[in-house]
Short mmCIF file of C-alpha atoms in Angstrom, two decimals:
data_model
loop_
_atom_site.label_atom_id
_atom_site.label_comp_id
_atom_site.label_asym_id
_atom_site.label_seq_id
_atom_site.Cartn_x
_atom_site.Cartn_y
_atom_site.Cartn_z
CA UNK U 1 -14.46 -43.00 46.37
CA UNK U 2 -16.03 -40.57 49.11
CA UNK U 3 -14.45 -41.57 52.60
CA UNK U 4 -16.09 -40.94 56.18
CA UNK U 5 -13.63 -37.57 56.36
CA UNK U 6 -14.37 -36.51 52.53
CA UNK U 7 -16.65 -33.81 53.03
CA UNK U 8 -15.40 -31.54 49.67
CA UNK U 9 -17.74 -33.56 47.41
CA UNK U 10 -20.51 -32.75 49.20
CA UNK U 11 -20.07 -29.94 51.03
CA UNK U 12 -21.86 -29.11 54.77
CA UNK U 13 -22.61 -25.99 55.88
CA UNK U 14 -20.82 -25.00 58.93
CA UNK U 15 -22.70 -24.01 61.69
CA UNK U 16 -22.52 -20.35 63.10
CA UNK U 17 -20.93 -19.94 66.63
CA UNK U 18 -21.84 -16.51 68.20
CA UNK U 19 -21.40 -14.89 71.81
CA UNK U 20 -23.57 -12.68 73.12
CA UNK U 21 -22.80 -10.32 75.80
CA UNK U 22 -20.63 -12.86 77.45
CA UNK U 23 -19.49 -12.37 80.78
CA UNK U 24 -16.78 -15.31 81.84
CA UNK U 25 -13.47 -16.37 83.95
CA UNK U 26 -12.88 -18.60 86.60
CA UNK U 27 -14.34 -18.32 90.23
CA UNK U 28 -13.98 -14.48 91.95
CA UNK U 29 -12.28 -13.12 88.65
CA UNK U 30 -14.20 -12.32 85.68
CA UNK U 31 -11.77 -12.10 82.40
CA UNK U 32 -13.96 -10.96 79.56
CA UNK U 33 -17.13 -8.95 79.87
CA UNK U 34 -19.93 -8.17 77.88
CA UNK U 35 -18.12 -9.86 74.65
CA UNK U 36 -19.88 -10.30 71.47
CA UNK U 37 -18.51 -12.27 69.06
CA UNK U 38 -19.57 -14.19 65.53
CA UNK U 39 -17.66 -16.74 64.38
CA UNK U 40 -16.95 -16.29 60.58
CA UNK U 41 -18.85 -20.33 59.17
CA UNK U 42 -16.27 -22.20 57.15
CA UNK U 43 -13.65 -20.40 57.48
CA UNK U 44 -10.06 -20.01 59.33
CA UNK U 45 -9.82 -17.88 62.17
CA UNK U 46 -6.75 -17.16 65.04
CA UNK U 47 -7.49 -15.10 67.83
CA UNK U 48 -4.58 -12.45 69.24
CA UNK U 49 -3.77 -10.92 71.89
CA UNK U 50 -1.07 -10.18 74.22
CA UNK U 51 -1.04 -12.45 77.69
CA UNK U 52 -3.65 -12.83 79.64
CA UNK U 53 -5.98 -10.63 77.36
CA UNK U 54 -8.87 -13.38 78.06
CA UNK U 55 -8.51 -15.77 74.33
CA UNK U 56 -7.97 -18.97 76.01
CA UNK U 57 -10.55 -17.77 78.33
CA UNK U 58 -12.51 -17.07 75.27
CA UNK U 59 -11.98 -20.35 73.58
CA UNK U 60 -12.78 -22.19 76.65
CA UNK U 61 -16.64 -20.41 76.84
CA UNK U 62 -16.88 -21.78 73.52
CA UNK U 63 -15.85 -24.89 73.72
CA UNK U 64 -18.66 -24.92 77.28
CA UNK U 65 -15.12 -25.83 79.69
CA UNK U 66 -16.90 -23.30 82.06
CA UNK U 67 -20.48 -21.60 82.32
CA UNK U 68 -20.74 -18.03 81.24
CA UNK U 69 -21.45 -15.56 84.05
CA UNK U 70 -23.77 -13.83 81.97
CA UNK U 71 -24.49 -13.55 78.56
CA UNK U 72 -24.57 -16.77 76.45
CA UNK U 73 -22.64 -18.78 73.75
CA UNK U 74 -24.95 -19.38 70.89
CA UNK U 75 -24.71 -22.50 68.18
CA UNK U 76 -27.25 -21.96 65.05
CA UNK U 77 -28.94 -19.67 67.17
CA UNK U 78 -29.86 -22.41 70.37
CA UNK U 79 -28.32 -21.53 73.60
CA UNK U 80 -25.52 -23.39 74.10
CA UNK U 81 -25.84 -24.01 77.75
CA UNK U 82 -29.02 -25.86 76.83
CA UNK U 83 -27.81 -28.71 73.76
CA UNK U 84 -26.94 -31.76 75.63
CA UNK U 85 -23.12 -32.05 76.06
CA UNK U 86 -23.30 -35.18 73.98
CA UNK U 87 -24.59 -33.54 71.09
CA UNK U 88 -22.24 -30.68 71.37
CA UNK U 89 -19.30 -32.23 71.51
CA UNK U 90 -20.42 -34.00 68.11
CA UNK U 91 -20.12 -30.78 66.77
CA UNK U 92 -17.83 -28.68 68.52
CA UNK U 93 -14.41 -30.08 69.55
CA UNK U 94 -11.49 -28.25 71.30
CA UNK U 95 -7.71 -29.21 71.26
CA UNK U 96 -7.06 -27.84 74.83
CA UNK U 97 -2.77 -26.18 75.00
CA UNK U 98 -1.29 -29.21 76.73
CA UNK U 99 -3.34 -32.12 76.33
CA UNK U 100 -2.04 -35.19 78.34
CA UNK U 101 -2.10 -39.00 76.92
CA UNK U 102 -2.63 -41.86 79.80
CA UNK U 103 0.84 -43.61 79.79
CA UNK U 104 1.17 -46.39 77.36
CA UNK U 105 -1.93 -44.87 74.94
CA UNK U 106 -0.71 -45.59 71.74
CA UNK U 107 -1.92 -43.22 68.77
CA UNK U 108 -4.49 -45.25 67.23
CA UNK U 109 -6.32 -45.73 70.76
CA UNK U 110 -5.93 -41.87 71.17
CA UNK U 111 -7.33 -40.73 68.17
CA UNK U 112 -9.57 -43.45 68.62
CA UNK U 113 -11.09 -41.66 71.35
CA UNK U 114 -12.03 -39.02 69.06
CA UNK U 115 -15.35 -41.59 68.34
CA UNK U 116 -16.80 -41.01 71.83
CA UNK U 117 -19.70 -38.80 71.19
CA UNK U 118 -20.69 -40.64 67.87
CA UNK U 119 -20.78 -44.53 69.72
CA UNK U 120 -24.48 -45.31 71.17
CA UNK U 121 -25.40 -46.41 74.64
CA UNK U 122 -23.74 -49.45 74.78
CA UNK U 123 -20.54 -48.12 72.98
CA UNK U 124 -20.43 -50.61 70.29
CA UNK U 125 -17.31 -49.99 67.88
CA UNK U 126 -18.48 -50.22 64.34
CA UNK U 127 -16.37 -51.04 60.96
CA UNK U 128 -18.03 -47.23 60.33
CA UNK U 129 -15.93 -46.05 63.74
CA UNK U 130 -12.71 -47.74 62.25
CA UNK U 131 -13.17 -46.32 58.70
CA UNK U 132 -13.16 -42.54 60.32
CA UNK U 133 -10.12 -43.20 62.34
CA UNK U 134 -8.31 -44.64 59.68
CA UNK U 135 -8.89 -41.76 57.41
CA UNK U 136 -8.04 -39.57 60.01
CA UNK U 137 -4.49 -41.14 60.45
CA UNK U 138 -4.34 -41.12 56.89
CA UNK U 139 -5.38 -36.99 56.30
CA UNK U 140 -2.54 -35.87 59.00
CA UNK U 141 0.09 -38.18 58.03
CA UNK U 142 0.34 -40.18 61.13
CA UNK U 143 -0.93 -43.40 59.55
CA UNK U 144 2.57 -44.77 60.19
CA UNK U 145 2.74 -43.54 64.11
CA UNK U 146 -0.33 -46.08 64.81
CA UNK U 147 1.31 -48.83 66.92
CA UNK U 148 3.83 -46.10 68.52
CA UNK U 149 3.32 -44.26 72.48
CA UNK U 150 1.83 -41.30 72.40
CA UNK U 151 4.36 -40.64 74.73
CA UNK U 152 7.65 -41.44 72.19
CA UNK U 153 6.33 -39.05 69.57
CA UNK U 154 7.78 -35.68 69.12
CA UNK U 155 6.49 -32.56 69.35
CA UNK U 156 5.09 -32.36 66.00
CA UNK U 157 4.23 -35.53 65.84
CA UNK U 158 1.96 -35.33 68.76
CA UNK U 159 0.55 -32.44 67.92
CA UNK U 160 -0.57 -34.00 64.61
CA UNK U 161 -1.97 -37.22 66.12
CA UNK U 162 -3.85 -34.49 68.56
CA UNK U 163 -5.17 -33.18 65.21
CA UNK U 164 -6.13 -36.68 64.06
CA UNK U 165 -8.14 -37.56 67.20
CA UNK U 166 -10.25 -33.91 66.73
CA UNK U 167 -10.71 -34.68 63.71
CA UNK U 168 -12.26 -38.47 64.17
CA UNK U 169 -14.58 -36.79 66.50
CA UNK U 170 -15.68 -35.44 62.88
CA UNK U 171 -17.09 -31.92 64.39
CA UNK U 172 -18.09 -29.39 62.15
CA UNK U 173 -16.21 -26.56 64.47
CA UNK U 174 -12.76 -27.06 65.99
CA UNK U 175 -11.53 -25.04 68.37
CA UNK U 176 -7.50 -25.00 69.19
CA UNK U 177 -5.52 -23.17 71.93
CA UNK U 178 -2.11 -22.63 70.85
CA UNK U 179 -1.43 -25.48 68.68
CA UNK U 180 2.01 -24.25 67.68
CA UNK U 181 3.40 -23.74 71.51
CA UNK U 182 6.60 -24.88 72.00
CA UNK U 183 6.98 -26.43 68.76
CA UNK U 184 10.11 -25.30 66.01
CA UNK U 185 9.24 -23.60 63.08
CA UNK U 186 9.27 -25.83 60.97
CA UNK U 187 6.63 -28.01 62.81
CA UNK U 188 4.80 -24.71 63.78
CA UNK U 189 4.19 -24.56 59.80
CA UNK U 190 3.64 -27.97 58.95
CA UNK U 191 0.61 -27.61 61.71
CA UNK U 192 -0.80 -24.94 60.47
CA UNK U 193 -0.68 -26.13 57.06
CA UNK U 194 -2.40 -29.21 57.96
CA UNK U 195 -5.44 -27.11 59.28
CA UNK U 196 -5.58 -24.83 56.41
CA UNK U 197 -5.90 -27.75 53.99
CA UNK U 198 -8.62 -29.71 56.72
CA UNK U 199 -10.27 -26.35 56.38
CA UNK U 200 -10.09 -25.72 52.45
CA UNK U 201 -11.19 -29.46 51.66
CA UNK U 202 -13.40 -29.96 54.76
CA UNK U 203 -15.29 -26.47 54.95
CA UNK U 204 -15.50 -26.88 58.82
CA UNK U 205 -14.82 -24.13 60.84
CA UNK U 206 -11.44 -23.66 62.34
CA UNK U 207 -10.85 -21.07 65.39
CA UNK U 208 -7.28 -20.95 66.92
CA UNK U 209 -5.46 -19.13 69.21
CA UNK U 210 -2.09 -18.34 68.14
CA UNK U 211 0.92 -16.12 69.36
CA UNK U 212 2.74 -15.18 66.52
CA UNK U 213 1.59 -12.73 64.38
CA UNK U 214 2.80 -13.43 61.38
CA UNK U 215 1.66 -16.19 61.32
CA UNK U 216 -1.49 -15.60 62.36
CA UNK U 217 -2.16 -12.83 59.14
CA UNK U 218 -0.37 -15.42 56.83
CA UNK U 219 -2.59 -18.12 57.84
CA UNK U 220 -6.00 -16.57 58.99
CA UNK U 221 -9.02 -16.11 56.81
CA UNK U 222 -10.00 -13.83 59.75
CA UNK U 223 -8.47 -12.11 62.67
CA UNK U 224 -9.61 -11.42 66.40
CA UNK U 225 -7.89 -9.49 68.15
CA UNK U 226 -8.40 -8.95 71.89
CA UNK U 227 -7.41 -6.58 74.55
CA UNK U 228 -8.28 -6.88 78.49
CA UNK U 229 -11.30 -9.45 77.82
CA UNK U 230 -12.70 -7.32 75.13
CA UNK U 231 -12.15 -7.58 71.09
CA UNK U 232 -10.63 -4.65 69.53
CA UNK U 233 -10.18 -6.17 65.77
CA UNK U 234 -11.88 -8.20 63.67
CA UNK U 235 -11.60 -8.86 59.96
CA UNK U 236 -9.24 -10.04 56.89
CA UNK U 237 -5.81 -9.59 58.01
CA UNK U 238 -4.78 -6.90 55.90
CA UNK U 239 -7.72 -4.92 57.07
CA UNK U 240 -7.18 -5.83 61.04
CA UNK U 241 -3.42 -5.65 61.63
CA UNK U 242 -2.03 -1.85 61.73
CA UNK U 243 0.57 -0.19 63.52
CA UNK U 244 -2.55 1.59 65.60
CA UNK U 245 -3.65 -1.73 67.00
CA UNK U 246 -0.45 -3.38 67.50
CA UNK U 247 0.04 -0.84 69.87
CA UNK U 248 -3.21 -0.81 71.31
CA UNK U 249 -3.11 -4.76 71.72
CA UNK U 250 0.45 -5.15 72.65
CA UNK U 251 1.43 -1.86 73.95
CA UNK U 252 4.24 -2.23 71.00
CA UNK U 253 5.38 0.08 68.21
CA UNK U 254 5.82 -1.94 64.68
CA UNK U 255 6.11 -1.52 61.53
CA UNK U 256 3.56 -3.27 59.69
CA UNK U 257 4.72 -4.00 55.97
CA UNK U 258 3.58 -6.43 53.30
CA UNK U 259 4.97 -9.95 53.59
CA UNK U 260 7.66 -10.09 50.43
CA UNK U 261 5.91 -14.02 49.98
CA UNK U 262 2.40 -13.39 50.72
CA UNK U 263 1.67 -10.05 50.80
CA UNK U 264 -0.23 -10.76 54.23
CA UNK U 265 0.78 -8.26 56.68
CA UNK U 266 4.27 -8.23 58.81
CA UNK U 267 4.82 -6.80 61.71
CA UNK U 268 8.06 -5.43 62.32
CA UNK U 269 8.66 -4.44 65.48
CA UNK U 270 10.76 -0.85 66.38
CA UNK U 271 13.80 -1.65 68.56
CA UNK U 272 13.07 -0.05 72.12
CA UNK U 273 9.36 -0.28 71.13
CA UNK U 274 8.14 -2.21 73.74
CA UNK U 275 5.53 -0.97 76.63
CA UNK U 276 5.64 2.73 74.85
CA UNK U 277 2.79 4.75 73.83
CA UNK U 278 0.31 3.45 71.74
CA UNK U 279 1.68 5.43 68.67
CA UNK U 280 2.38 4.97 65.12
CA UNK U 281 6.22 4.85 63.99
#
């Protein structure tokens, strides 16, 4: 039986999500500057870079956070600044790096939220609304965390009920910044597992930013790499991450090897190779 969240049997196109000489930041201080950017449709991509290179800044223009200060974000080709928020948001949803839950919330009201931009005028919740939430729970495992805080959850718990209330709002894009921070590996993995297979069965596109490389090249479809508000890299993995723009990116000399697992690249860094010439080994 085909749910609310069962999109394989009949699959969507994803929209496309392109920026076009995209000037944005926060007031007096631009970050990135005359970007340009398309987002590969239905597929799974993580955005590098070392601190402060402009990805959350990035990630933000996309999700609309902040106006561009020139330039424009572009969604199937429409001007982004011009679809009305509501409409958006019902397709493009962000998992900001440390959302907050109001005291008390407990997970099924949270991920309830996720309904917002689908309810009409009067906000009516509908057996429909109930359905999606419930399959939600169900697709990242937090089914049994309904009647619990937000709050008394751990890290990878909350993360994954985070997940859940992105993906009631049932957007065909989902944008995530950092969605591994501060979590252990072992939760780091189980997250990123859980959006590869919401990606592989779902077709939506996924775009996150994420600080560990290896990771990234295991997980990614496609990496961005970025370097003082501009991108330097982007492709497959094994096409993207070299020695050449570690150093470029990070200012770091590696090795970059084949994973012995994957085969996806590994970067091994040189001991002592930090903040040297951008060189290869």
């Amino acid at each position: 039986m085909t749910t609310h969240l069962d999109r394989a049997a009949t699959p969507v196109v994803s929209p496309r999500l392109r920026v076009r000489g995209l000037d944005a930041g926060y007031p007096g201080r631009t970050v990135i500057r005359g970007l340009d950017l398309d987002i590969a449709p239905g597929r799974l991509t993580m955005i590098i870079g070392a601190n402060a290179c402009g990805k959350s800044t990035l990630l933000g223009a996309l999700a609309r956070l902040r106006p561009p200060q020139a330039g424009r974000v572009e969604l199937d080709g429409r001007d982004a600044a011009r679809i009305p928020r509501p409409e958006y948001a019902r397709t493009v949803g962000l998992l900001p790096q440390h959302p907050l839950a109001p005291e008390g919330l407990t997970v099924a009201e949270l991920v309830a939220r996720g309904r917002h931009p689908h309810r009409g005028l009067f906000g009516r919740w509908s057996a429909a609304d109930t359905a999606v939430v419930d399959e939600a729970l169900r697709r990242t495992r937090t089914a049994e965390l309904a009647d619990r805080p937000v709050g008394d959850l751990s890290g990878g718990q909350r993360q994954r009920v985070w997940i859940a209330m992105a993906l009631a709002q049932q957007t065909r894009i989902l944008l995530l910044d950092e969605p591994t921070t501060f979590l252990d590996l072992s939760h780091q993995l189980e997250v990123l597992d859980l959006l590869r297979e919401l990606n592989r069965e779902q077709g939506a596109t996924i775009v996150a930013v994420l600080h560990d490389l290896n990771l990234a090249a295991r997980y990614a479809d496609e990496l961005v790499v970025m370097e003082a508000g501009r991108v330097i890299a982007q492709g497959s993995p094994s096409t993207v991450l070299t020695t050449e723009v570690v150093a470029e990116a990070f200012a770091l000399r590696a090795l970059v090897i084949p994973d012995p697992l994957t085969g996806t690249p590994l970067v091994v860094p040189v001991p002592g190779g930090a903040n040297t010439p951008a060189e290869t080994p």
